Coordinates of C-alpha atoms in Angstrom, one line a residue:
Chain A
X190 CA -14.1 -19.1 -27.7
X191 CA -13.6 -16.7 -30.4
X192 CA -11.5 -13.7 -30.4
X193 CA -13.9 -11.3 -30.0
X194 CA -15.6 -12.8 -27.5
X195 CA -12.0 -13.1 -25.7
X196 CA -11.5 -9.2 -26.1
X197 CA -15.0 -8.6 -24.8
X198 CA -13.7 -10.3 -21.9
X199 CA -10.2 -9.0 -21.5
X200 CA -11.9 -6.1 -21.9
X201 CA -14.0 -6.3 -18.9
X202 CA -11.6 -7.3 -17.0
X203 CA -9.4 -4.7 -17.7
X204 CA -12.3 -1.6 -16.6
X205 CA -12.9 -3.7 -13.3
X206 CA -8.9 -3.7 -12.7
X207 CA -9.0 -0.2 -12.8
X208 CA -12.5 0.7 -11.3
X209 CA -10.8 -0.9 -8.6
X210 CA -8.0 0.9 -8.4
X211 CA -9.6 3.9 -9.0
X212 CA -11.6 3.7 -5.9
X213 CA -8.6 2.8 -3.6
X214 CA -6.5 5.6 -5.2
X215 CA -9.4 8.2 -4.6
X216 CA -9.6 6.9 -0.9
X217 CA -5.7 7.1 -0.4
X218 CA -6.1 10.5 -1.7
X219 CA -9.5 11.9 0.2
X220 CA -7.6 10.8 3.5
X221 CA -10.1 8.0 4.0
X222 CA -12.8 9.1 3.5
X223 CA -14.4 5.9 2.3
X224 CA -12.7 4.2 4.6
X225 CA -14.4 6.1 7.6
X226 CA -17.7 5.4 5.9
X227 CA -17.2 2.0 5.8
X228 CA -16.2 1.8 9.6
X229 CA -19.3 2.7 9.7
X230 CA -21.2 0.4 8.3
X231 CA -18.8 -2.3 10.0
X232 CA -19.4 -0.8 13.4
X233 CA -23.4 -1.3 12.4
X234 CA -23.1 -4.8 11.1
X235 CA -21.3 -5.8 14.4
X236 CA -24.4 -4.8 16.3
X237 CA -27.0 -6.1 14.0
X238 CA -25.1 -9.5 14.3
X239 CA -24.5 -9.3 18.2
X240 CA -28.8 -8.6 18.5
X241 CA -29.4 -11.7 16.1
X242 CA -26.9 -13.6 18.1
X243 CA -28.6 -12.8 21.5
X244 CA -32.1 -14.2 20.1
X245 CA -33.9 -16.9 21.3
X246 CA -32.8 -19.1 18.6
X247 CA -28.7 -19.1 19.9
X248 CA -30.3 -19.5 23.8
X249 CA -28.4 -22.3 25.2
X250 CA -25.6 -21.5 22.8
X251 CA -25.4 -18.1 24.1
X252 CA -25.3 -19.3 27.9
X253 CA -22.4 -21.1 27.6
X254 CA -20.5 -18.2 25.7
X255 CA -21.8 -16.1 27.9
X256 CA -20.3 -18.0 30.8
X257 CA -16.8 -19.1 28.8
X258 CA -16.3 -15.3 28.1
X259 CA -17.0 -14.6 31.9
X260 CA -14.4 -17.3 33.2
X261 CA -12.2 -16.1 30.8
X262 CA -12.6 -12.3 31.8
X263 CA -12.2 -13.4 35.2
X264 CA -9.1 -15.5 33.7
X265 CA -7.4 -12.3 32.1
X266 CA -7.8 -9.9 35.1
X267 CA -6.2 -12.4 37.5
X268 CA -3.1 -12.7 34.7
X269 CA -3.6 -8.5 34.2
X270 CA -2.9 -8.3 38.7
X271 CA 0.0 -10.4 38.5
X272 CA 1.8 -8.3 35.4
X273 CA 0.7 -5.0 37.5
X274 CA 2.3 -6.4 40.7
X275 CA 5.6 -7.5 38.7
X276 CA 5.7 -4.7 36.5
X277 CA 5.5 -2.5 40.2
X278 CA 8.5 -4.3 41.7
X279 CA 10.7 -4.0 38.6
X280 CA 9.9 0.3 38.8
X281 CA 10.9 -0.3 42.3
X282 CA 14.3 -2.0 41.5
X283 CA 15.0 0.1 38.3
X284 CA 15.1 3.2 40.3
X285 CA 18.5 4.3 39.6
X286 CA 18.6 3.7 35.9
X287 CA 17.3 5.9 33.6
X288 CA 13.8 4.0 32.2
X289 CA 10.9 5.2 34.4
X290 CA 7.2 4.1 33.6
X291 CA 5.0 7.2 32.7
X292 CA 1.6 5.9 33.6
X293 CA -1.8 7.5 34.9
X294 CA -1.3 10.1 31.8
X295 CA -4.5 11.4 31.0
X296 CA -7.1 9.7 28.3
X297 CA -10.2 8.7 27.9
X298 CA -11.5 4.8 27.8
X299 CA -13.7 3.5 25.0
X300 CA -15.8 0.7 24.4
X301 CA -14.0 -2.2 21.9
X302 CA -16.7 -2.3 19.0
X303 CA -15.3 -4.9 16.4
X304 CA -13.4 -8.1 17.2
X305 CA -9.7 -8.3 17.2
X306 CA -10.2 -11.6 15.4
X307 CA -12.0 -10.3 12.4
X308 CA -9.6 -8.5 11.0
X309 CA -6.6 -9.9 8.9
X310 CA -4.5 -7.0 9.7
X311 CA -4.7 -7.5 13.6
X312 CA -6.9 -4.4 14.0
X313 CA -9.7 -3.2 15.8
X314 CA -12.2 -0.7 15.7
X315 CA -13.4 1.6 19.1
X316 CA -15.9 4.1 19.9
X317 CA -14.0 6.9 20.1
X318 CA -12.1 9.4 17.8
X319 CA -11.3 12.9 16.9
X320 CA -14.4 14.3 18.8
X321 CA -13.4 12.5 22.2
X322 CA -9.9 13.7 21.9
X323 CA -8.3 10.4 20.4
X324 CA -5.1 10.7 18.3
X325 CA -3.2 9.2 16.2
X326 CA -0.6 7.7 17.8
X327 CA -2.5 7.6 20.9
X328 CA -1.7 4.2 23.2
X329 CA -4.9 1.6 24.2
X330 CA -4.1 -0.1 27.0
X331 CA -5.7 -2.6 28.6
X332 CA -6.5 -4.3 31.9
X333 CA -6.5 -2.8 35.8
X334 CA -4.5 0.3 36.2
X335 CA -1.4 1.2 35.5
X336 CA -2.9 -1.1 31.8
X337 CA -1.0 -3.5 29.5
X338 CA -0.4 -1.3 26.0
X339 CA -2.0 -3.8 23.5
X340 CA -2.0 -1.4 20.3
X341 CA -1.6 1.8 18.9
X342 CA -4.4 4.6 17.1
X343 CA -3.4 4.3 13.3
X344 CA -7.1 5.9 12.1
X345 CA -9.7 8.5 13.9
X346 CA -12.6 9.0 12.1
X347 CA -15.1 11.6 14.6
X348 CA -16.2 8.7 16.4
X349 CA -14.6 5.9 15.9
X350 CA -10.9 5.3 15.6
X351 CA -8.7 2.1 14.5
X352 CA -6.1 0.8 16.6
X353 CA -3.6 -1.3 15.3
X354 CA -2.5 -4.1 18.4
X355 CA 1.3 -3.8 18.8
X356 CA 1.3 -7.6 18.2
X357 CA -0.1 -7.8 15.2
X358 CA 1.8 -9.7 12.2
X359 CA 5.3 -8.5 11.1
X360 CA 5.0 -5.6 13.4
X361 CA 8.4 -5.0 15.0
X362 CA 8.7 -3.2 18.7
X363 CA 12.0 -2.9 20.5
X364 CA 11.2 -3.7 23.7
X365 CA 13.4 -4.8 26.7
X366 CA 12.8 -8.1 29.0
X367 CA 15.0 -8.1 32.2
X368 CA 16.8 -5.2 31.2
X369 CA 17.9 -7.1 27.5
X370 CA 17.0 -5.0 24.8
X371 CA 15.0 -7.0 21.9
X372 CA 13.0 -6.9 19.0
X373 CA 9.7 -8.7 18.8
X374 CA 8.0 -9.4 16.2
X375 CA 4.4 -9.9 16.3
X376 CA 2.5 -13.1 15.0
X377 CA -1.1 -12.2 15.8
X378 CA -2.8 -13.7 17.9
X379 CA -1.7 -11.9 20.9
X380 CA 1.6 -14.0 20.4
X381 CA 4.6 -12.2 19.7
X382 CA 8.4 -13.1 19.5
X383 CA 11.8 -12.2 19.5
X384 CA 15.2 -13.9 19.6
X385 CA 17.5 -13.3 22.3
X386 CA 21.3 -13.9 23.0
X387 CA 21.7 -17.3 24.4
X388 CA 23.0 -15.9 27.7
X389 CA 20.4 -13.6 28.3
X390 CA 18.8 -14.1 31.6
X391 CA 15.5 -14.2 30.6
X392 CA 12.8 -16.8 32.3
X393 CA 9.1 -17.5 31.7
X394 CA 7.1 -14.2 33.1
X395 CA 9.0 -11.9 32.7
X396 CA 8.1 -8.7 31.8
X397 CA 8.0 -7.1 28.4
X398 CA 8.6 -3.2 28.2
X399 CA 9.0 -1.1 25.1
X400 CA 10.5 2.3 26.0
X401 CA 8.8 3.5 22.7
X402 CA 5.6 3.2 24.6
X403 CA 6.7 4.9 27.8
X404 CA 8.2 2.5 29.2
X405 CA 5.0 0.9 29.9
X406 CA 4.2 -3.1 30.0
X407 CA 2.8 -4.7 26.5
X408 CA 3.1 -8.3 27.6
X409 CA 5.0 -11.3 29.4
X410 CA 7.1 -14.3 28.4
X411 CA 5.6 -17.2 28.1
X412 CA 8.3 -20.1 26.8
X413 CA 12.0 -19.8 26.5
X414 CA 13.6 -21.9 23.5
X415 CA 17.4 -22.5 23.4
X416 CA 19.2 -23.4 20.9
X417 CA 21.5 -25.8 22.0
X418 CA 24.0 -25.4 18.6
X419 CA 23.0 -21.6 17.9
X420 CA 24.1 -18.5 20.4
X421 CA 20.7 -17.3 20.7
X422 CA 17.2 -18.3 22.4
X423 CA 13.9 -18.0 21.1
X424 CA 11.7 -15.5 23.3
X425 CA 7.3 -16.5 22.7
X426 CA 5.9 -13.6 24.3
X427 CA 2.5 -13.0 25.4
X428 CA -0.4 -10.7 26.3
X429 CA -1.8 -11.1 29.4
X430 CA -5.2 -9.7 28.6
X431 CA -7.8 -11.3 25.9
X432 CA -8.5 -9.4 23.6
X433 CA -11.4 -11.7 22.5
X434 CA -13.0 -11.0 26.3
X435 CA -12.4 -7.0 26.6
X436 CA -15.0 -4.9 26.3
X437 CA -13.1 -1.6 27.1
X438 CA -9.7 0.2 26.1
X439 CA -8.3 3.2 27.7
X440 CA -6.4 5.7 25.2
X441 CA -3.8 7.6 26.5
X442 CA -1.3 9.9 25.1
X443 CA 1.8 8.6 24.1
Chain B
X40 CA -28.0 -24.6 -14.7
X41 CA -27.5 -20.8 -15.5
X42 CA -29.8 -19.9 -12.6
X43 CA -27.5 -21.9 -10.5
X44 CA -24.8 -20.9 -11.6
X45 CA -26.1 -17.5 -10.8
X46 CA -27.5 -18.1 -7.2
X47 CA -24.2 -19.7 -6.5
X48 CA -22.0 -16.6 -7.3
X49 CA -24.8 -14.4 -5.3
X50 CA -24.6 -16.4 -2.4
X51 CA -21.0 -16.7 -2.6
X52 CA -20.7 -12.8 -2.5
X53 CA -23.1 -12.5 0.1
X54 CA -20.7 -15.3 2.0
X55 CA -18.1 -12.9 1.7
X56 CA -19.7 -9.5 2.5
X57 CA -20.6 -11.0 5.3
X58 CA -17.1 -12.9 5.7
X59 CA -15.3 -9.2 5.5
X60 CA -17.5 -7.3 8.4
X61 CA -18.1 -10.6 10.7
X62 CA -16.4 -13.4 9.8
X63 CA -13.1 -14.9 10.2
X64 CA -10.6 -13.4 7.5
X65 CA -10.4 -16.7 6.0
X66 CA -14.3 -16.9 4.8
X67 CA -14.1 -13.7 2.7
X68 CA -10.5 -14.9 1.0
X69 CA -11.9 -18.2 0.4
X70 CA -15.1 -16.8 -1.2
X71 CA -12.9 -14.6 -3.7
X72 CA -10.8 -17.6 -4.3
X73 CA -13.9 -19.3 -5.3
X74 CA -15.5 -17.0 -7.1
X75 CA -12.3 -16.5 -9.5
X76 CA -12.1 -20.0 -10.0
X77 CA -15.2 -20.1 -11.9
X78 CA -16.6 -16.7 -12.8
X79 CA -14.0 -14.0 -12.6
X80 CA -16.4 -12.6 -10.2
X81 CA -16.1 -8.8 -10.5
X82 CA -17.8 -8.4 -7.1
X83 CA -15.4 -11.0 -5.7
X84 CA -12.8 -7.7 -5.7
X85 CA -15.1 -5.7 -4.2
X86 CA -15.0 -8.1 -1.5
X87 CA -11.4 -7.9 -1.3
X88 CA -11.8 -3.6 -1.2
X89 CA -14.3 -4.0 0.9
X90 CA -11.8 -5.9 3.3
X91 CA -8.8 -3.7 3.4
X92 CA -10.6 -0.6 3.7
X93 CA -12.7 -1.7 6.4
X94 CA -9.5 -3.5 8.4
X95 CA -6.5 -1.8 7.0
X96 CA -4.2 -0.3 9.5
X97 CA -3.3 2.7 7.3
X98 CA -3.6 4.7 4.7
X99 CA -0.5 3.3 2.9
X100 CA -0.2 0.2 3.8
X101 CA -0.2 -2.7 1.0
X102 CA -3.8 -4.0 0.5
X103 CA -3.2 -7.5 0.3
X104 CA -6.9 -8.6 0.0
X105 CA -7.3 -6.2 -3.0
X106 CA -4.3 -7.1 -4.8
X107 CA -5.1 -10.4 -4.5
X108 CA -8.1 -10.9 -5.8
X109 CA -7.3 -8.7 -9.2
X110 CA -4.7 -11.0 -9.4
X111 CA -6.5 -13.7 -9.1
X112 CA -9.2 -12.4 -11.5
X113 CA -6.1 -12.2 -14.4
X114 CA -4.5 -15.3 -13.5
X115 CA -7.4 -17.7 -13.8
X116 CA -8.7 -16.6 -17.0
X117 CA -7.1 -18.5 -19.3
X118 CA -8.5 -21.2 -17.3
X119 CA -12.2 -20.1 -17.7
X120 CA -11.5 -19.6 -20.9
X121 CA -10.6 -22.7 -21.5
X122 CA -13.0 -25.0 -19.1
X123 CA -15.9 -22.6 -18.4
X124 CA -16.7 -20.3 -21.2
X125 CA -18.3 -21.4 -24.4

């Protein structure tokens, strides 16, 4: 390939490296502005997809997604009871120290309108946002009252709003588990987890609180690894509500 | 062969669109990879843009799918320069 040709190229390259950049620096700058549009559009596409989806042609394939998702609903609001009832009798114990939960704040719920799974980033988009009231910073929690916190409003476009789950990748939260400060680090998923001094009295379902979030619930433990040469344990933490099967947040003020 | 070579980058940016609004985030990063393998498919980036500014938790955070897939356009090119173009 001659030189000139090679230029040409290098050339080409060159204007698409900073077209590129060009756009995302104009976005960063606008506040998001293209950003919001394109929720937008990926809010529409979700739909379009779900009605194609629900045709004819996906029938018997539908069914048995249809009935998987039920079971599994039914699956996560049994799990979503449990942490309520455990998370109820800990308040009751903890009474005399300082950490109180703040729950049944006022908020709003919203309908979950992309998939947790799509994204890369382990966010989600909702159909709510600055005209409903929603925040940034604002809590979605999930699951029957007093709710599971499973991320945090990091977007709002006028009505629609990202929420980033608190469990997404290399997300750190301090959080406490039997009254044992941690910090847990998210692996997406739903899965988070944190390490733990090898005395710690921490057992599989436990509660997870993170006093950051008003001292609310965000998730339980769900496998306790010790190191038999190291002083510390392994903590995999859980959320106790899929996030594949909910179809509805509630937002609440932090 | 350049017409297939042609409906096989289109569908492979369609793949990807698609990929970044529905899909897994493993179809649109393995459409890019693809792409910049053989073409130094400029619409193989905007797949990657279109990816972090549709999931990208905030305004600052590092767009991996962007920076990516420019650097995967630079970084392949002396090998479609020396395999692929004429």
């Amino acid at each position: 390939m001659n030189s000139f040709r090679q230029n040409k190229q290098t050339r080409k390259l060159s204007i698409v490296t900073l077209v590129t950049l060009a756009i995302f620096v104009t976005d960063v700058a606008s506040g998001g502005v293209l950003r919001g549009f394109i929720h937008t559009v990926g809010a529409g596409a979700e739909s379009v997809i779900a009605l194609f989806m629900q045709s004819d042609f996906f029938a018997s394939r539908n069914a048995l997604k249809s009935e998987n998702q039920s079971l599994k609903r039914e699956i996560a609001r049994l799990n979503t009871l449990i942490v309520e009832d455990s998370a109820l009798r800990a308040e009751n114990r903890a009474l005399r120290d300082i950490v109180r939960l703040a729950d049944r704040s006022v908020g709003i719920a919203a309908p979950v309108i992309t998939s947790a799974r799509r994204s890369p980033y382990g966010t989600f988009l909702i159909g709510a946002g600055a005209v409903d009231g929603v925040r940034v910073g604002d809590l979605v929690l999930a699951g029957a009252s007093p709710g599971v916190v499973v991320g945090e409003v990091t977007q709002i476009d006028a009505h629609r709003a990202l929420v980033q789950q608190i469990f997404a990748p290399n997300i750190s939260t301090e959080v406490l588990v039997s009254g044992v400060p941690l910090f847990l680090s998210g692996r997406g998923g739903g899965s988070a987890r944190a390490d733990a001094p090898r005395d710690a009295p921490i057992s599989v379902g436990d509660i997870v609180i993170a006093p950051s979030f008003g001292g609310r619930p965000i998730g339980v433990v769900a496998a306790v690894e010790k190191n038999v040469t190291g002083a510390s344990q392994t903590v995999h933490i859980t959320l106790p509500v899929n996030m594949a099967a909910t179809l509805f947040v509630y937002v609440s003020n932090k | 062969m350049f017409q297939t070579s042609k409906t096989l980058r289109t569908v492979f940016f369609i793949v990807g669109i698609f990929g970044a609004l529905a899909g897994p985030p493993w179809l649109p990063f393995a459409t890019i990879v693809l792409s910049m393998l053989r073409w130094g498919a400029w619409e193989a980036v905007l797949v990657g843009l279109l990816v972090d500014l549709l999931w990208l938790p905030s305004l600052f955070a590092f767009p991996v799918y962007t920076v990516t897939s420019l650097t995967l356009l630079w970084i392949f090119e002396p090998m479609r320069r020396q395999f692929f173009y004429l």
